[in-house]
């Protein structure tokens, strides 16, 4: 569906499918999904993929892929934002973090930018406090990108092997 952040013709339809199944009870099946080693509900992994996709589609003006494929994914971003809404206060922390990630990354789209004030407190309280290094980075990135003073964010821990990063081989 994507490869090294590149968007393809199948990416937008796949995102629509993922959005359609998010609420299914089986998406709460715990496991190790994507490239990570931490167990979490499938719903969290699906929301994270949607958030990553939104980031990929908006981080530069052209987007990574053919213009029509990128445009198709950008057209799905409002649906991703809506799909993340029910999970922004989810009792399951990995689901809640992934939902905030998904919602926040769609806000680079000009027509969704009006939602930034609603999402800023969630980014501060959920992503900036996450044990997952990628979410802590995203919190600061979003706030700075939105022109919001990052303010006092928790200090990032020094990344270690539990975060999927190490200076010691194997990398």
PDB file of C-alpha atoms in Angstrom:
ATOM      1  CA  UNK A   1       0.000   0.000   0.000  1.00  0.00           C
ATOM      2  CA  UNK A   2       2.986   2.262   0.667  1.00  0.00           C
ATOM      3  CA  UNK A   3       6.715   1.704   0.446  1.00  0.00           C
ATOM      4  CA  UNK A   4       9.323   4.038   1.914  1.00  0.00           C
ATOM      5  CA  UNK A   5       6.664   6.730   2.293  1.00  0.00           C
ATOM      6  CA  UNK A   6       5.604   6.498  -1.369  1.00  0.00           C
ATOM      7  CA  UNK A   7       1.887   6.631  -2.122  1.00  0.00           C
ATOM      8  CA  UNK A   8       0.420   4.440  -4.871  1.00  0.00           C
ATOM      9  CA  UNK A   9      -2.915   4.053  -6.645  1.00  0.00           C
ATOM     10  CA  UNK A  10      -4.051   1.405  -4.143  1.00  0.00           C
ATOM     11  CA  UNK A  11      -3.216   3.519  -1.089  1.00  0.00           C
ATOM     12  CA  UNK A  12      -6.391   5.647  -0.906  1.00  0.00           C
ATOM     13  CA  UNK A  13      -8.761   2.663  -1.336  1.00  0.00           C
ATOM     14  CA  UNK A  14      -6.789   0.745   1.311  1.00  0.00           C
ATOM     15  CA  UNK A  15      -7.117   3.704   3.694  1.00  0.00           C
ATOM     16  CA  UNK A  16     -10.872   3.776   3.108  1.00  0.00           C
ATOM     17  CA  UNK A  17     -11.035   0.072   3.945  1.00  0.00           C
ATOM     18  CA  UNK A  18      -9.019   0.556   7.151  1.00  0.00           C
ATOM     19  CA  UNK A  19     -11.316   3.422   8.166  1.00  0.00           C
ATOM     20  CA  UNK A  20     -14.367   1.217   7.548  1.00  0.00           C
ATOM     21  CA  UNK A  21     -13.142  -1.601   9.818  1.00  0.00           C
ATOM     22  CA  UNK A  22     -11.743   0.465  12.721  1.00  0.00           C
ATOM     23  CA  UNK A  23     -14.801  -0.068  14.897  1.00  0.00           C
ATOM     24  CA  UNK A  24     -14.965  -3.826  14.442  1.00  0.00           C
ATOM     25  CA  UNK A  25     -14.364  -5.703  17.731  1.00  0.00           C
ATOM     26  CA  UNK A  26     -11.643  -7.839  16.165  1.00  0.00           C
ATOM     27  CA  UNK A  27      -9.475  -4.751  15.743  1.00  0.00           C
ATOM     28  CA  UNK A  28      -8.960  -4.886  19.509  1.00  0.00           C
ATOM     29  CA  UNK A  29      -7.022  -8.143  19.085  1.00  0.00           C
ATOM     30  CA  UNK A  30      -3.648  -7.628  20.733  1.00  0.00           C
ATOM     31  CA  UNK A  31      -0.490  -8.498  18.859  1.00  0.00           C
ATOM     32  CA  UNK A  32       2.735  -7.153  17.419  1.00  0.00           C
ATOM     33  CA  UNK A  33       1.904  -5.218  14.266  1.00  0.00           C
ATOM     34  CA  UNK A  34       3.808  -3.321  11.610  1.00  0.00           C
ATOM     35  CA  UNK A  35       7.534  -3.042  12.240  1.00  0.00           C
ATOM     36  CA  UNK A  36       7.325  -2.674  15.992  1.00  0.00           C
ATOM     37  CA  UNK A  37       8.029  -4.988  18.868  1.00  0.00           C
ATOM     38  CA  UNK A  38       5.495  -3.617  21.327  1.00  0.00           C
ATOM     39  CA  UNK A  39       2.221  -5.517  21.676  1.00  0.00           C
ATOM     40  CA  UNK A  40      -0.907  -3.422  21.213  1.00  0.00           C
ATOM     41  CA  UNK A  41      -4.400  -3.714  19.786  1.00  0.00           C
ATOM     42  CA  UNK A  42      -4.655  -3.962  16.021  1.00  0.00           C
ATOM     43  CA  UNK A  43      -6.820  -0.827  16.149  1.00  0.00           C
ATOM     44  CA  UNK A  44      -3.821   1.133  17.454  1.00  0.00           C
ATOM     45  CA  UNK A  45      -1.652  -0.161  14.609  1.00  0.00           C
ATOM     46  CA  UNK A  46      -4.320   0.710  12.029  1.00  0.00           C
ATOM     47  CA  UNK A  47      -4.742   4.219  13.428  1.00  0.00           C
ATOM     48  CA  UNK A  48      -0.979   4.665  13.461  1.00  0.00           C
ATOM     49  CA  UNK A  49      -0.803   3.597   9.812  1.00  0.00           C
ATOM     50  CA  UNK A  50      -3.505   6.127   8.938  1.00  0.00           C
ATOM     51  CA  UNK A  51      -1.579   8.824  10.805  1.00  0.00           C
ATOM     52  CA  UNK A  52       1.660   7.894   9.084  1.00  0.00           C
ATOM     53  CA  UNK A  53      -0.145   7.996   5.753  1.00  0.00           C
ATOM     54  CA  UNK A  54      -1.552  11.463   6.488  1.00  0.00           C
ATOM     55  CA  UNK A  55       1.945  12.651   7.383  1.00  0.00           C
ATOM     56  CA  UNK A  56       3.384  11.163   4.183  1.00  0.00           C
ATOM     57  CA  UNK A  57       0.697  12.834   2.061  1.00  0.00           C
ATOM     58  CA  UNK A  58       1.206  16.307   3.528  1.00  0.00           C
ATOM     59  CA  UNK A  59       4.813  16.773   4.602  1.00  0.00           C
ATOM     60  CA  UNK A  60       5.718  18.528   1.364  1.00  0.00           C
ATOM     61  CA  UNK A  61       3.835  20.345  -1.377  1.00  0.00           C
ATOM     62  CA  UNK A  62       4.135  17.603  -4.005  1.00  0.00           C
ATOM     63  CA  UNK A  63       3.782  14.513  -1.870  1.00  0.00           C
ATOM     64  CA  UNK A  64       5.657  11.257  -2.373  1.00  0.00           C
ATOM     65  CA  UNK A  65       4.084   9.632  -5.403  1.00  0.00           C
ATOM     66  CA  UNK A  66       2.230  10.382  -8.596  1.00  0.00           C
ATOM     67  CA  UNK A  67       0.168  13.566  -8.251  1.00  0.00           C
ATOM     68  CA  UNK A  68      -3.175  11.809  -8.776  1.00  0.00           C
ATOM     69  CA  UNK A  69      -2.347   9.131  -6.166  1.00  0.00           C
ATOM     70  CA  UNK A  70      -1.284  11.765  -3.629  1.00  0.00           C
ATOM     71  CA  UNK A  71      -4.433  13.805  -4.364  1.00  0.00           C
ATOM     72  CA  UNK A  72      -6.569  10.706  -3.764  1.00  0.00           C
ATOM     73  CA  UNK A  73      -4.966  10.180  -0.351  1.00  0.00           C
ATOM     74  CA  UNK A  74      -5.301  13.865   0.531  1.00  0.00           C
ATOM     75  CA  UNK A  75      -9.013  13.575  -0.285  1.00  0.00           C
ATOM     76  CA  UNK A  76      -9.266  10.812   2.367  1.00  0.00           C
ATOM     77  CA  UNK A  77      -7.665  12.909   5.134  1.00  0.00           C
ATOM     78  CA  UNK A  78     -10.980  14.378   6.373  1.00  0.00           C
ATOM     79  CA  UNK A  79     -12.249  10.790   6.706  1.00  0.00           C
ATOM     80  CA  UNK A  80      -9.138   9.860   8.703  1.00  0.00           C
ATOM     81  CA  UNK A  81      -9.733  12.820  11.004  1.00  0.00           C
ATOM     82  CA  UNK A  82     -13.365  11.774  11.533  1.00  0.00           C
ATOM     83  CA  UNK A  83     -12.422   8.118  12.016  1.00  0.00           C
ATOM     84  CA  UNK A  84      -9.939   9.031  14.761  1.00  0.00           C
ATOM     85  CA  UNK A  85     -12.493  11.090  16.741  1.00  0.00           C
ATOM     86  CA  UNK A  86     -14.160   8.256  18.699  1.00  0.00           C
ATOM     87  CA  UNK A  87     -10.765   7.030  19.909  1.00  0.00           C
ATOM     88  CA  UNK A  88      -9.231  10.345  21.067  1.00  0.00           C
ATOM     89  CA  UNK A  89     -10.273   9.578  24.633  1.00  0.00           C
ATOM     90  CA  UNK A  90     -10.151   5.780  24.424  1.00  0.00           C
ATOM     91  CA  UNK A  91      -9.417   3.961  27.673  1.00  0.00           C
ATOM     92  CA  UNK A  92      -6.711   1.919  25.917  1.00  0.00           C
ATOM     93  CA  UNK A  93      -3.588   4.111  25.879  1.00  0.00           C
ATOM     94  CA  UNK A  94      -2.035   2.749  22.652  1.00  0.00           C
ATOM     95  CA  UNK A  95      -5.350   3.280  20.837  1.00  0.00           C
ATOM     96  CA  UNK A  96      -5.693   6.785  22.266  1.00  0.00           C
ATOM     97  CA  UNK A  97      -2.106   7.711  21.306  1.00  0.00           C
ATOM     98  CA  UNK A  98      -2.550   6.386  17.769  1.00  0.00           C
ATOM     99  CA  UNK A  99      -5.853   8.235  17.385  1.00  0.00           C
ATOM    100  CA  UNK A 100      -4.290  11.535  18.420  1.00  0.00           C
ATOM    101  CA  UNK A 101      -1.431  10.818  16.003  1.00  0.00           C
ATOM    102  CA  UNK A 102      -3.895  10.160  13.172  1.00  0.00           C
ATOM    103  CA  UNK A 103      -5.997  13.241  13.899  1.00  0.00           C
ATOM    104  CA  UNK A 104      -3.000  15.540  14.372  1.00  0.00           C
ATOM    105  CA  UNK A 105      -1.262  14.578  11.148  1.00  0.00           C
ATOM    106  CA  UNK A 106      -4.344  15.322   9.041  1.00  0.00           C
ATOM    107  CA  UNK A 107      -4.345  18.941  10.197  1.00  0.00           C
ATOM    108  CA  UNK A 108      -1.664  19.928   7.690  1.00  0.00           C
ATOM    109  CA  UNK A 109      -4.510  19.931   5.183  1.00  0.00           C
ATOM    110  CA  UNK A 110      -5.708  23.565   4.956  1.00  0.00           C
ATOM    111  CA  UNK A 111      -9.401  22.641   5.187  1.00  0.00           C
ATOM    112  CA  UNK A 112      -8.782  20.804   8.477  1.00  0.00           C
ATOM    113  CA  UNK A 113      -6.495  23.417  10.035  1.00  0.00           C
ATOM    114  CA  UNK A 114      -9.442  24.952  11.915  1.00  0.00           C
ATOM    115  CA  UNK A 115      -9.322  21.892  14.225  1.00  0.00           C
ATOM    116  CA  UNK A 116      -5.800  22.669  15.461  1.00  0.00           C
ATOM    117  CA  UNK A 117      -7.015  24.402  18.673  1.00  0.00           C
ATOM    118  CA  UNK A 118      -9.085  21.309  19.573  1.00  0.00           C
ATOM    119  CA  UNK A 119      -6.172  18.930  19.036  1.00  0.00           C
ATOM    120  CA  UNK A 120      -3.376  20.940  20.703  1.00  0.00           C
ATOM    121  CA  UNK A 121      -4.349  19.864  24.264  1.00  0.00           C
ATOM    122  CA  UNK A 122      -4.514  16.221  23.145  1.00  0.00           C
ATOM    123  CA  UNK A 123      -1.092  16.427  21.534  1.00  0.00           C
ATOM    124  CA  UNK A 124       0.322  17.959  24.708  1.00  0.00           C
ATOM    125  CA  UNK A 125      -1.317  15.493  27.102  1.00  0.00           C
ATOM    126  CA  UNK A 126      -1.105  12.303  25.075  1.00  0.00           C
ATOM    127  CA  UNK A 127       1.677  12.372  22.495  1.00  0.00           C
ATOM    128  CA  UNK A 128       4.204  14.460  24.402  1.00  0.00           C
ATOM    129  CA  UNK A 129       3.875  12.169  27.429  1.00  0.00           C
ATOM    130  CA  UNK A 130       4.081   8.932  25.428  1.00  0.00           C
ATOM    131  CA  UNK A 131       6.678   6.295  26.168  1.00  0.00           C
ATOM    132  CA  UNK A 132       6.997   5.884  22.394  1.00  0.00           C
ATOM    133  CA  UNK A 133       9.770   8.144  21.084  1.00  0.00           C
ATOM    134  CA  UNK A 134       8.065   8.627  17.706  1.00  0.00           C
ATOM    135  CA  UNK A 135       4.983  10.143  19.329  1.00  0.00           C
ATOM    136  CA  UNK A 136       7.083  12.481  21.482  1.00  0.00           C
ATOM    137  CA  UNK A 137       8.859  13.688  18.344  1.00  0.00           C
ATOM    138  CA  UNK A 138       5.529  14.116  16.559  1.00  0.00           C
ATOM    139  CA  UNK A 139       4.124  16.194  19.438  1.00  0.00           C
ATOM    140  CA  UNK A 140       6.895  18.758  19.154  1.00  0.00           C
ATOM    141  CA  UNK A 141       6.818  18.662  15.342  1.00  0.00           C
ATOM    142  CA  UNK A 142       3.050  19.279  15.203  1.00  0.00           C
ATOM    143  CA  UNK A 143       3.089  22.132  17.693  1.00  0.00           C
ATOM    144  CA  UNK A 144       5.973  23.901  15.961  1.00  0.00           C
ATOM    145  CA  UNK A 145       4.451  23.303  12.497  1.00  0.00           C
ATOM    146  CA  UNK A 146       1.118  24.736  13.663  1.00  0.00           C
ATOM    147  CA  UNK A 147       2.873  27.822  15.011  1.00  0.00           C
ATOM    148  CA  UNK A 148       1.934  26.917  18.578  1.00  0.00           C
ATOM    149  CA  UNK A 149       4.503  27.508  21.280  1.00  0.00           C
ATOM    150  CA  UNK A 150       5.532  24.001  22.373  1.00  0.00           C
ATOM    151  CA  UNK A 151       5.805  25.244  25.939  1.00  0.00           C
ATOM    152  CA  UNK A 152       6.912  22.910  28.665  1.00  0.00           C
ATOM    153  CA  UNK A 153       6.897  19.438  27.203  1.00  0.00           C
ATOM    154  CA  UNK A 154       8.260  16.507  29.147  1.00  0.00           C
ATOM    155  CA  UNK A 155      11.913  15.911  28.497  1.00  0.00           C
ATOM    156  CA  UNK A 156      12.461  13.158  25.985  1.00  0.00           C
ATOM    157  CA  UNK A 157      14.159  10.158  27.437  1.00  0.00           C
ATOM    158  CA  UNK A 158      17.391   9.154  25.822  1.00  0.00           C
ATOM    159  CA  UNK A 159      16.279   6.668  23.177  1.00  0.00           C
ATOM    160  CA  UNK A 160      17.276   3.120  23.803  1.00  0.00           C
ATOM    161  CA  UNK A 161      16.729  -0.331  22.361  1.00  0.00           C
ATOM    162  CA  UNK A 162      13.183  -0.419  23.788  1.00  0.00           C
ATOM    163  CA  UNK A 163      12.386   2.510  21.460  1.00  0.00           C
ATOM    164  CA  UNK A 164      13.678   0.644  18.418  1.00  0.00           C
ATOM    165  CA  UNK A 165      16.947   2.591  18.385  1.00  0.00           C
ATOM    166  CA  UNK A 166      20.415   1.854  19.599  1.00  0.00           C
ATOM    167  CA  UNK A 167      23.907   3.110  18.878  1.00  0.00           C
ATOM    168  CA  UNK A 168      25.239  -0.385  19.439  1.00  0.00           C
ATOM    169  CA  UNK A 169      25.126  -2.988  16.669  1.00  0.00           C
ATOM    170  CA  UNK A 170      22.926  -4.470  15.455  1.00  0.00           C
ATOM    171  CA  UNK A 171      21.130  -1.267  14.553  1.00  0.00           C
TER     172      UNK A 171
END
